[in-house]
Amino acid sequence: MSLTPQGEDTSQGEDTPRGDEGAPADPGGRHDGGGHRGGGRGTGRTRRRRRALRWSATVLAVVILGTAGAGYLYYQHLNDNLRKDALNLGDAKDRAAEPEANAAGQTPLNILLIGSDARDSKENQELGGAKETFGSTPLADVQMLLHVSADRTNMSVVSMPRDTLVEIPKCTDPDTGKVYAATVGRRMTNQSLGRGGPGCTVATWEKLTDIHIDHFMMIDFSGVVSMADAIGGVPVCVDANIHSKDSAGHGSGLKLEKGTTYVKGEQALQWLRTRYGFEDGSDLARAKAQHQYMNSMVRELRKNAKLSNPGKLRALAEAATEALTVDDGLGRVDKLYDLAGELKKVPTARITMTTMPNRYVGARVEPTEDATQLFRLVREDIALDGKDKKKTTEASASPTADPAAADDEIAVQVRNGTRTAMLAAVAGRASAVARLLVGEGFTQAVADQSVSTVEETTVVRYPSADLEGDAQRVAKALGIPTSAVKKSTDVSGVTLFVGADWREGTAYEAPKQSDETPESAEALNASDTKACMKVNPGFTWS
């Protein structure tokens, strides 16, 4: 992500991909395999080259649309329009655990909205520009996680900047069998799409966030234009006249007068692609503009009486299914319709857009401690708008299906994870806690004398469901919260990692965690009709 206007791509598409952290950029950043994907609408794999949009706003429109009585949604040709791809290309053992159901048997829903900068058709090339990028490996230049709470009372969206440095896991192309080894060091997250398909982007998110992802959705350039036309326009606001174009040709071409304008068609696409002209010219500013558009679109779709017209609804459905690529779980229109019904339950005032908190690493960014906090809130199904009802306590957590063995039959390894970036590990800490467990009746507890690890907080890990009850029993005996009991294939048995939050003493005190959304996430509520993008003075006109 170019975070300043200087040194950026001169193409109309505006996006300059980069290579590994600390390494020279790959020109275009598109040649790390995956270039075999052809264009057109032939087989499932070649169709995939019509890689979808980085401004997944329109995807949100599709799923929120869901108005009752739209029987045309079940027409077979709409099903035929949809393109499908594998959900997760990582190793099954590395998948994030599925969340537990609440007392009513409901579970959260997590959908990754992803899109690329690929210009792989004549229509998309005309809209996206940059002839030198035609047919190149796609990049996931926008990634947004849409989280719907288990009780369907609220929805959260977390955007990840395209140049976020992450470790990309091993991914296997489901069609060719090609294996993309896990990256050595960090790479930009947008490179994940070119390593076998969108399922690798899903795997990358799960590795970073430990959030289980249920589905993904993508949409292409031409789909944005056709759907914006079908909707009838979306209101957006700028605090000054803007023209996103400079003397060197940088910019989307967006030209608007100060105030609120209804944008549709290609102008809507320009708004969603604009970086030059908004605030500091970074992808962070563009994400804000996308959030404003998405929020406005939700309001329009929910209030606009025109969309109750079957003809207009049909046009929108046709445009959406032509543009969408989804996982197999959403591969039929009735599945999308059912999903829309779930999302429709969430009030507009309970939809919150955020950007992953980050800090600069050169011209790129990395997640901060606030990002870890944001991911935890989503993982634990805590509303980002702060309006949750009081959650039930740990004691009311749903019981495991597999009961615990007797304490003296549970084998427990204890590892020293007290080392931090600033402090050395506490010598003998694993042995001290192992003795504590033995004293509590866990006579098979032993200290692992291997090299100490780094664990911010104390955690109990277990490798398989049949040991979950044992792990929970160990945690309960020491006063460790159930939320700190995690399934992990990195351990061979129940393993207690004594973290930096328990460097001394025999009584564990769980750290107090704030359930407030970090200010650095720049939350924007969907009911906010006063949001207005700040225009960079260098891109205004009179």
Coordinates of C-alpha atoms in Angstrom, one line a residue:
M1 CA 0.0 0.0 0.0
S2 CA 1.5 3.3 -1.1
L3 CA 1.0 5.5 1.9
T4 CA 2.0 8.8 0.3
P5 CA 1.2 10.2 -3.1
Q6 CA 4.9 10.1 -4.1
G7 CA 6.4 7.2 -5.8
E8 CA 3.2 5.4 -6.7
D9 CA 2.0 3.6 -9.8
T10 CA 1.4 5.9 -12.8
S11 CA -1.2 3.6 -14.2
Q12 CA -4.9 4.4 -14.2
G13 CA -5.5 1.5 -11.9
E14 CA -3.5 3.3 -9.2
D15 CA -2.2 0.2 -7.4
T16 CA 1.5 -0.6 -7.0
P17 CA 2.1 -4.1 -5.6
R18 CA 5.4 -4.9 -3.9
G19 CA 7.4 -7.9 -3.0
D20 CA 8.7 -9.4 0.2
E21 CA 9.5 -7.3 3.2
G22 CA 12.9 -5.8 2.9
A23 CA 13.3 -7.1 -0.7
P24 CA 13.1 -5.2 -4.0
A25 CA 9.6 -5.0 -5.4
D26 CA 8.6 -7.4 -8.1
P27 CA 7.5 -5.2 -10.9
G28 CA 3.8 -5.5 -10.6
G29 CA 4.2 -8.0 -7.8
R30 CA 2.2 -10.5 -10.0
H31 CA 4.6 -13.2 -10.9
D32 CA 4.8 -15.4 -7.9
G33 CA 3.1 -18.3 -9.7
G34 CA -0.6 -18.5 -10.5
G35 CA -0.2 -16.8 -13.9
H36 CA -1.7 -19.8 -15.6
R37 CA -5.2 -18.5 -15.0
G38 CA -6.8 -17.6 -18.3
G39 CA -9.6 -15.1 -18.9
G40 CA -13.1 -15.6 -20.1
R41 CA -16.0 -17.6 -18.8
G42 CA -14.9 -21.1 -19.7
T43 CA -14.1 -23.7 -17.0
G44 CA -14.4 -22.8 -13.3
R45 CA -10.7 -22.2 -13.2
T46 CA -10.5 -20.0 -16.2
R47 CA -13.5 -18.0 -15.2
R48 CA -11.7 -17.3 -11.9
R49 CA -9.6 -14.8 -13.9
R50 CA -12.5 -12.4 -13.8
R51 CA -11.2 -11.7 -10.3
A52 CA -13.4 -9.6 -8.4
L53 CA -13.4 -6.2 -7.0
R54 CA -11.4 -4.7 -4.4
W55 CA -14.3 -2.6 -3.3
S56 CA -16.6 -5.2 -1.9
A57 CA -19.3 -2.7 -1.2
T58 CA -21.4 -4.2 -3.9
V59 CA -21.1 -7.6 -2.4
L60 CA -22.6 -6.3 0.8
A61 CA -25.4 -4.9 -1.3
V62 CA -26.2 -8.3 -2.8
V63 CA -26.4 -10.0 0.6
I64 CA -28.3 -7.2 2.4
L65 CA -30.8 -6.8 -0.5
G66 CA -32.7 -10.0 0.4
T67 CA -36.2 -8.5 0.1
A68 CA -39.0 -11.0 0.6
G69 CA -41.0 -12.3 -2.3
A70 CA -38.4 -12.0 -5.0
G71 CA -39.2 -15.3 -6.5
Y72 CA -37.1 -14.7 -9.6
L73 CA -34.0 -15.3 -7.5
Y74 CA -34.5 -19.0 -8.0
Y75 CA -34.3 -18.9 -11.8
Q76 CA -31.7 -21.5 -12.9
H77 CA -29.9 -19.1 -15.1
L78 CA -29.0 -17.0 -12.1
N79 CA -27.4 -20.1 -10.6
D80 CA -25.5 -20.6 -13.8
N81 CA -24.2 -17.1 -13.6
L82 CA -22.4 -17.7 -10.3
R83 CA -18.7 -18.8 -10.3
K84 CA -17.4 -20.9 -7.5
D85 CA -14.0 -21.6 -6.0
A86 CA -12.6 -23.5 -3.0
L87 CA -13.1 -21.9 0.4
N88 CA -9.7 -22.6 2.1
L89 CA -6.5 -23.8 0.4
G90 CA -4.5 -24.2 3.6
D91 CA -3.9 -27.4 5.5
A92 CA -7.0 -28.6 7.4
K93 CA -5.0 -28.9 10.6
D94 CA -4.2 -25.1 10.5
R95 CA -7.9 -24.0 10.2
A96 CA -9.2 -21.8 13.0
A97 CA -11.6 -23.6 15.3
E98 CA -15.3 -23.0 14.7
P99 CA -17.0 -20.8 17.3
E100 CA -19.2 -22.4 19.9
A101 CA -22.9 -21.8 19.8
N102 CA -24.6 -19.5 22.3
A103 CA -27.3 -20.6 24.7
A104 CA -29.9 -20.4 21.9
G105 CA -27.8 -22.6 19.6
Q106 CA -26.8 -19.8 17.3
T107 CA -23.3 -19.2 15.9
P108 CA -21.6 -16.1 14.4
L109 CA -21.2 -15.8 10.6
N110 CA -17.9 -14.6 9.1
I111 CA -17.6 -13.8 5.4
L112 CA -14.4 -12.6 3.7
L113 CA -15.1 -10.0 1.0
I114 CA -12.1 -10.0 -1.3
G115 CA -11.2 -8.6 -4.6
S116 CA -8.3 -8.1 -7.1
D117 CA -6.9 -5.6 -9.4
A118 CA -6.8 -8.0 -12.3
R119 CA -7.8 -6.5 -15.7
D120 CA -8.6 -9.8 -17.5
S121 CA -11.4 -8.9 -19.9
K122 CA -11.9 -6.2 -22.4
E123 CA -14.6 -4.6 -20.3
N124 CA -12.6 -4.8 -17.1
Q125 CA -9.5 -3.5 -18.8
E126 CA -11.4 -0.5 -20.1
L127 CA -12.6 0.2 -16.5
G128 CA -9.4 -0.7 -14.8
G129 CA -6.8 0.7 -17.2
A130 CA -3.1 -0.2 -17.1
K131 CA -2.5 -2.2 -20.3
E132 CA 0.7 -3.7 -18.9
T133 CA -1.3 -5.5 -16.2
F134 CA -3.6 -7.4 -18.6
G135 CA -3.5 -11.2 -17.9
S136 CA -1.2 -10.9 -14.9
T137 CA -1.5 -12.7 -11.6
P138 CA -4.3 -11.2 -9.6
L139 CA -3.7 -9.4 -6.3
A140 CA -6.3 -9.2 -3.4
D141 CA -6.1 -5.5 -3.1
V142 CA -9.1 -5.2 -0.8
Q143 CA -9.9 -7.6 2.0
M144 CA -12.8 -7.0 4.3
L145 CA -14.1 -9.4 7.0
L146 CA -17.8 -9.2 7.5
H147 CA -18.8 -10.6 10.9
V148 CA -22.5 -11.1 11.8
S149 CA -23.1 -11.8 15.5
A150 CA -24.6 -15.1 16.6
D151 CA -27.9 -13.5 17.7
R152 CA -28.0 -11.4 14.5
T153 CA -28.3 -8.1 16.4
N154 CA -25.1 -6.5 15.0
M155 CA -22.6 -6.6 12.2
S156 CA -18.9 -5.6 12.1
V157 CA -16.7 -5.1 9.1
V158 CA -12.9 -5.1 9.4
S159 CA -10.8 -3.9 6.4
M160 CA -7.2 -4.9 6.1
P161 CA -4.9 -2.6 4.1
R162 CA -3.6 -4.4 1.0
D163 CA 0.1 -3.8 1.9
T164 CA -0.2 -5.3 5.4
L165 CA 2.8 -7.6 6.0
V166 CA 1.7 -11.1 7.0
E167 CA 3.0 -14.7 6.9
I168 CA 1.1 -16.5 4.1
P169 CA 0.6 -20.2 4.9
K170 CA 1.1 -23.1 2.6
C171 CA -1.6 -23.3 0.0
T172 CA -2.5 -25.9 -2.6
D173 CA -4.2 -25.1 -5.9
P174 CA -7.3 -27.4 -5.9
D175 CA -7.2 -27.8 -9.7
T176 CA -3.6 -28.1 -10.6
G177 CA -2.3 -29.6 -7.3
K178 CA 0.5 -27.0 -7.3
V179 CA 1.7 -26.4 -3.7
Y180 CA 2.8 -22.9 -2.7
A181 CA 5.0 -23.3 0.3
A182 CA 4.5 -21.1 3.3
T183 CA 6.3 -17.8 2.9
V184 CA 9.7 -17.3 4.6
G185 CA 9.1 -14.1 6.4
R186 CA 6.3 -11.7 5.7
R187 CA 4.8 -10.6 2.4
M188 CA 2.0 -8.3 1.5
T189 CA -1.4 -9.8 2.2
N190 CA -2.6 -9.0 -1.3
Q191 CA -0.2 -11.6 -2.8
S192 CA -2.2 -14.4 -1.2
L193 CA -4.8 -14.4 -4.0
G194 CA -2.2 -15.4 -6.6
R195 CA -1.1 -18.5 -4.6
G196 CA -3.9 -20.8 -5.7
G197 CA -7.0 -18.6 -5.5
P198 CA -9.2 -16.8 -3.0
G199 CA -9.0 -19.8 -0.7
C200 CA -5.4 -18.9 0.1
T201 CA -6.5 -15.4 1.1
V202 CA -9.0 -17.0 3.5
A203 CA -6.3 -19.2 4.9
T204 CA -4.0 -16.2 5.4
W205 CA -6.8 -14.4 7.4
E206 CA -7.4 -17.4 9.6
K207 CA -3.7 -17.7 10.3
L208 CA -3.4 -14.0 11.3
T209 CA -6.7 -13.6 13.2
D210 CA -7.6 -17.1 14.5
I211 CA -11.1 -16.3 13.3
H212 CA -13.0 -19.1 11.5
I213 CA -14.2 -17.9 8.1
D214 CA -17.4 -19.5 6.8
H215 CA -17.6 -18.0 3.3
F216 CA -16.0 -15.6 0.8
M217 CA -17.5 -13.4 -1.9
M218 CA -15.9 -11.5 -4.8
I219 CA -17.1 -9.1 -7.5
D220 CA -15.5 -7.6 -10.6
F221 CA -15.1 -4.1 -12.1
S222 CA -17.9 -4.3 -14.6
G223 CA -20.2 -5.7 -11.8
V224 CA -19.7 -2.6 -9.8
V225 CA -20.8 -0.4 -12.6
S226 CA -23.9 -2.4 -13.6
M227 CA -25.0 -2.9 -10.0
A228 CA -24.6 0.8 -9.1
D229 CA -26.8 1.6 -12.1
A230 CA -29.4 -0.9 -11.0
I231 CA -29.5 0.6 -7.5
G232 CA -30.1 4.0 -8.9
G233 CA -27.1 5.7 -7.2
V234 CA -25.4 5.9 -3.8
P235 CA -24.9 9.2 -1.9
V236 CA -21.3 10.2 -1.1
C237 CA -19.9 13.4 0.4
V238 CA -16.7 15.4 0.0
D239 CA -15.7 18.5 2.0
A240 CA -14.4 20.3 -1.1
N241 CA -14.4 20.0 -4.9
I242 CA -12.3 17.1 -5.9
H243 CA -10.7 15.9 -9.2
S244 CA -8.6 12.7 -8.7
K245 CA -6.1 13.4 -11.4
D246 CA -2.7 15.0 -11.4
S247 CA -0.3 16.3 -14.1
A248 CA 1.4 12.9 -14.3
G249 CA -1.8 11.1 -14.9
H250 CA -2.3 9.6 -11.4
G251 CA -5.8 9.2 -10.2
S252 CA -9.1 7.6 -10.8
G253 CA -10.6 10.5 -12.7
L254 CA -13.3 11.1 -10.1
K255 CA -14.6 14.7 -10.3
L256 CA -17.2 15.9 -7.8
E257 CA -18.4 19.2 -6.4
K258 CA -18.3 19.9 -2.6
G259 CA -21.2 18.3 -0.7
T260 CA -23.3 15.2 -1.4
T261 CA -23.6 13.6 -4.8
Y262 CA -25.4 10.4 -5.9
V263 CA -22.8 8.4 -7.8
K264 CA -23.6 5.4 -10.0
G265 CA -22.1 3.5 -12.9
E266 CA -18.5 4.3 -13.7
Q267 CA -18.5 7.2 -11.3
A268 CA -19.3 4.9 -8.4
L269 CA -16.3 2.7 -9.5
Q270 CA -14.1 5.9 -9.5
W271 CA -15.2 6.7 -6.0
L272 CA -14.4 3.2 -4.7
R273 CA -11.0 3.3 -6.5
T274 CA -9.9 6.8 -5.5
R275 CA -6.7 7.2 -3.5
Y276 CA -5.3 10.3 -5.0
G277 CA -7.3 13.2 -3.6
F278 CA -8.6 11.7 -0.3
E279 CA -6.7 12.8 2.8
D280 CA -3.1 11.6 2.6
G281 CA -3.5 9.7 -0.6
S282 CA -3.1 6.3 1.0
D283 CA -5.1 3.1 0.9
L284 CA -6.2 3.9 4.4
A285 CA -8.0 6.9 3.1
R286 CA -9.5 4.9 0.3
A287 CA -10.8 2.4 2.9
K288 CA -12.6 5.2 4.6
A289 CA -14.2 6.2 1.3
Q290 CA -15.3 2.6 0.7
H291 CA -16.8 2.4 4.2
Q292 CA -18.8 5.6 3.5
Y293 CA -20.0 4.1 0.2
M294 CA -21.0 0.8 1.8
N295 CA -22.9 2.4 4.6
S296 CA -24.8 4.7 2.2
M297 CA -25.6 1.7 0.0
V298 CA -27.0 -0.2 2.9
R299 CA -29.3 2.7 3.8
E300 CA -30.4 3.2 0.1
L301 CA -31.2 -0.5 -0.3
R302 CA -33.2 -0.6 2.9
K303 CA -35.2 2.6 2.3
N304 CA -35.4 3.0 -1.5
A305 CA -38.9 2.0 -2.6
K306 CA -37.8 1.7 -6.2
L307 CA -36.1 -1.6 -5.3
S308 CA -39.4 -3.2 -4.5
N309 CA -40.1 -3.0 -8.2
P310 CA -39.5 -6.6 -9.5
G311 CA -37.9 -5.3 -12.7
K312 CA -35.3 -3.3 -10.8
L313 CA -34.7 -6.2 -8.4
R314 CA -34.3 -8.5 -11.3
A315 CA -31.7 -6.2 -13.0
L316 CA -29.8 -6.0 -9.7
A317 CA -29.8 -9.8 -9.3
E318 CA -28.7 -10.4 -12.8
A319 CA -25.8 -7.9 -12.4
A320 CA -24.8 -9.4 -9.1
T321 CA -24.8 -13.1 -10.1
E322 CA -22.9 -12.2 -13.3
A323 CA -20.2 -10.5 -11.2
L324 CA -19.9 -12.8 -8.1
T325 CA -17.4 -15.5 -7.4
V326 CA -18.3 -17.4 -4.2
D327 CA -17.3 -20.6 -2.3
D328 CA -19.3 -23.8 -2.8
G329 CA -21.3 -23.1 0.4
L330 CA -22.8 -20.0 -1.3
G331 CA -22.8 -21.5 -4.8
R332 CA -26.6 -21.4 -5.4
V333 CA -28.8 -18.3 -5.5
D334 CA -31.1 -19.8 -2.8
K335 CA -28.1 -19.9 -0.5
L336 CA -27.4 -16.2 -1.1
Y337 CA -31.0 -15.5 -0.6
D338 CA -31.0 -17.3 2.8
L339 CA -27.8 -15.4 3.7
A340 CA -29.5 -12.2 2.8
G341 CA -32.4 -13.0 5.1
E342 CA -29.9 -13.5 8.0
L343 CA -28.1 -10.2 7.3
K344 CA -31.4 -8.3 6.9
K345 CA -32.1 -9.0 10.6
V346 CA -29.3 -6.6 11.6
P347 CA -30.5 -3.0 12.1
T348 CA -28.6 -0.4 10.1
A349 CA -27.7 1.4 13.4
R350 CA -25.8 -1.8 14.5
I351 CA -23.5 -2.0 11.5
T352 CA -19.9 -0.9 12.2
M353 CA -17.1 -0.4 9.7
T354 CA -13.5 -0.4 10.9
T355 CA -10.0 -0.6 9.5
M356 CA -7.4 -2.9 11.0
P357 CA -5.2 -0.8 13.3
N358 CA -1.7 -0.6 11.8
R359 CA 1.7 1.1 11.9
Y360 CA 4.1 1.9 9.2
V361 CA 7.0 -0.4 8.2
G362 CA 8.7 1.7 5.6
A363 CA 5.9 2.3 3.0
R364 CA 4.0 -0.7 4.2
V365 CA 2.1 -1.5 7.4
E366 CA 1.8 -4.2 10.0
P367 CA -0.9 -5.0 12.6
T368 CA -0.6 -3.4 16.0
E369 CA -1.6 -4.5 19.5
D370 CA -4.9 -2.7 18.8
A371 CA -5.4 -5.0 15.8
T372 CA -5.0 -8.0 18.1
Q373 CA -7.6 -6.5 20.4
L374 CA -10.0 -5.9 17.4
F375 CA -9.5 -9.5 16.2
R376 CA -10.3 -10.8 19.7
L377 CA -13.5 -8.8 19.9
V378 CA -14.6 -10.3 16.6
R379 CA -13.5 -13.8 17.5
E380 CA -15.4 -13.6 20.8
D381 CA -18.5 -12.1 19.1
I382 CA -18.3 -8.8 21.0
A383 CA -20.1 -6.0 19.2
L384 CA -17.8 -3.2 17.9
D385 CA -20.4 -0.5 18.6
G386 CA -20.3 -1.2 22.3
K387 CA -24.0 -1.8 22.6
D388 CA -23.9 -5.5 23.5
K389 CA -26.1 -6.7 26.3
K390 CA -24.2 -8.1 29.3
K391 CA -22.6 -11.4 28.2
T392 CA -22.8 -14.6 30.2
T393 CA -19.9 -15.5 32.4
E394 CA -17.3 -18.2 31.8
A395 CA -19.2 -20.5 34.2
S396 CA -22.0 -20.6 31.7
A397 CA -19.9 -21.6 28.8
S398 CA -21.3 -24.6 26.9
P399 CA -19.8 -27.8 28.1
T400 CA -17.5 -29.9 25.9
A401 CA -18.9 -33.1 24.3
D402 CA -16.0 -35.1 25.7
P403 CA -15.8 -35.2 29.5
A404 CA -12.5 -34.8 31.3
A405 CA -10.6 -37.7 32.7
A406 CA -9.7 -37.9 36.3
D407 CA -7.2 -35.3 37.4
D408 CA -4.5 -37.9 38.1
E409 CA -4.9 -39.4 34.6
I410 CA -4.5 -36.2 32.7
A411 CA -1.0 -35.8 31.2
V412 CA 0.0 -32.1 31.1
Q413 CA 3.1 -30.5 29.7
V414 CA 4.1 -27.1 31.1
R415 CA 6.1 -24.7 29.0
N416 CA 7.8 -21.5 29.9
G417 CA 6.4 -18.7 27.8
T418 CA 7.3 -15.8 30.1
R419 CA 9.9 -14.3 27.7
T420 CA 9.0 -10.9 26.2
A421 CA 10.6 -8.5 23.8
M422 CA 12.0 -6.6 26.9
L423 CA 12.4 -9.3 29.5
A424 CA 14.2 -12.7 29.7
A425 CA 12.2 -15.8 30.6
V426 CA 11.8 -16.4 34.3
A427 CA 14.1 -19.3 35.1
G428 CA 12.4 -22.4 36.4
R429 CA 8.9 -21.1 35.8
A430 CA 7.6 -24.2 34.0
S431 CA 8.9 -26.4 36.8
A432 CA 7.3 -24.2 39.4
V433 CA 3.9 -24.4 37.8
A434 CA 4.2 -28.1 37.1
R435 CA 4.7 -28.6 40.8
L436 CA 1.7 -26.5 41.5
L437 CA -0.4 -28.7 39.2
V438 CA 0.9 -31.9 40.9
G439 CA -0.1 -30.4 44.2
E440 CA -3.6 -29.9 42.8
G441 CA -3.8 -33.6 41.9
F442 CA -2.5 -33.6 38.3
T443 CA 0.2 -36.1 39.1
Q444 CA 1.2 -36.5 35.5
A445 CA 2.1 -32.8 35.0
V446 CA 5.7 -32.3 33.9
A447 CA 7.8 -29.3 32.9
D448 CA 9.1 -29.1 29.3
Q449 CA 12.7 -28.0 29.5
S450 CA 13.0 -27.0 25.9
V451 CA 13.7 -23.4 24.8
S452 CA 11.2 -20.9 26.3
T453 CA 8.6 -19.4 24.0
V454 CA 6.9 -16.0 23.9
E455 CA 3.3 -16.0 25.2
E456 CA 1.7 -12.6 26.0
T457 CA -1.0 -14.4 28.1
T458 CA -1.2 -17.8 29.7
V459 CA -3.0 -20.4 27.5
V460 CA -3.8 -24.1 27.5
R461 CA -3.6 -25.8 24.1
Y462 CA -4.8 -29.2 23.1
P463 CA -4.5 -31.0 19.7
S464 CA -7.9 -32.8 19.3
A465 CA -11.5 -32.7 20.4
D466 CA -11.1 -35.8 22.6
L467 CA -8.7 -33.8 24.8
E468 CA -10.8 -30.6 25.0
G469 CA -12.4 -31.6 28.3
D470 CA -9.0 -32.4 29.9
A471 CA -7.6 -29.0 28.8
Q472 CA -10.6 -27.2 30.2
R473 CA -10.3 -29.1 33.5
V474 CA -6.6 -28.0 33.8
A475 CA -7.6 -24.4 33.1
K476 CA -10.4 -24.5 35.7
A477 CA -8.1 -25.9 38.4
L478 CA -5.7 -23.0 38.0
G479 CA -8.3 -20.2 37.5
I480 CA -7.5 -19.8 33.8
P481 CA -10.6 -18.6 31.8
T482 CA -12.2 -20.9 29.3
S483 CA -11.4 -18.4 26.5
A484 CA -7.7 -19.2 27.1
V485 CA -8.2 -22.9 26.2
K486 CA -7.3 -23.3 22.5
K487 CA -7.3 -26.1 20.0
S488 CA -3.9 -26.3 18.2
T489 CA -2.1 -28.8 16.1
D490 CA 1.2 -27.4 17.3
V491 CA 1.0 -29.5 20.4
S492 CA 0.8 -33.3 20.8
G493 CA -1.2 -33.3 24.1
V494 CA -2.6 -30.9 26.7
T495 CA 0.0 -28.2 27.1
L496 CA 0.0 -25.3 29.5
F497 CA 2.0 -22.3 28.3
V498 CA 2.8 -20.0 31.3
G499 CA 2.6 -16.6 29.8
A500 CA 4.2 -13.2 30.5
D501 CA 1.1 -12.4 32.6
W502 CA 2.1 -15.0 35.2
R503 CA 5.8 -14.5 35.8
E504 CA 5.5 -15.1 39.5
G505 CA 3.2 -16.4 42.3
T506 CA 1.0 -19.4 42.6
A507 CA -2.4 -17.8 41.9
Y508 CA -3.2 -16.9 38.3
E509 CA -5.0 -13.7 37.8
A510 CA -6.5 -13.4 34.4
P511 CA -5.6 -10.0 32.8
K512 CA -8.5 -7.5 32.6
Q513 CA -9.4 -7.1 28.9
S514 CA -11.2 -4.2 27.5
D515 CA -14.2 -4.9 25.3
E516 CA -14.0 -1.5 23.7
T517 CA -13.2 -1.0 20.1
P518 CA -9.8 0.7 19.7
E519 CA -9.9 4.3 18.6
S520 CA -7.3 3.4 16.0
A521 CA -9.8 1.2 14.2
E522 CA -11.7 4.4 13.2
A523 CA -15.1 2.9 13.5
L524 CA -17.9 4.3 11.4
N525 CA -21.5 3.5 12.0
A526 CA -23.8 2.7 9.1
S527 CA -26.5 5.1 10.3
D528 CA -24.0 8.1 10.2
T529 CA -25.4 10.3 7.4
K530 CA -22.9 13.1 8.1
A531 CA -19.7 11.2 7.1
C532 CA -17.8 13.3 4.5
M533 CA -14.4 12.6 2.9
K534 CA -11.6 15.2 3.5
V535 CA -10.2 16.3 0.1
N536 CA -6.4 16.8 -0.3
P537 CA -5.9 20.5 -1.2
G538 CA -3.6 19.4 -4.1
F539 CA -6.6 17.7 -5.8
T540 CA -9.3 20.4 -5.5
W541 CA -10.6 22.7 -8.2
S542 CA -12.7 25.8 -8.4

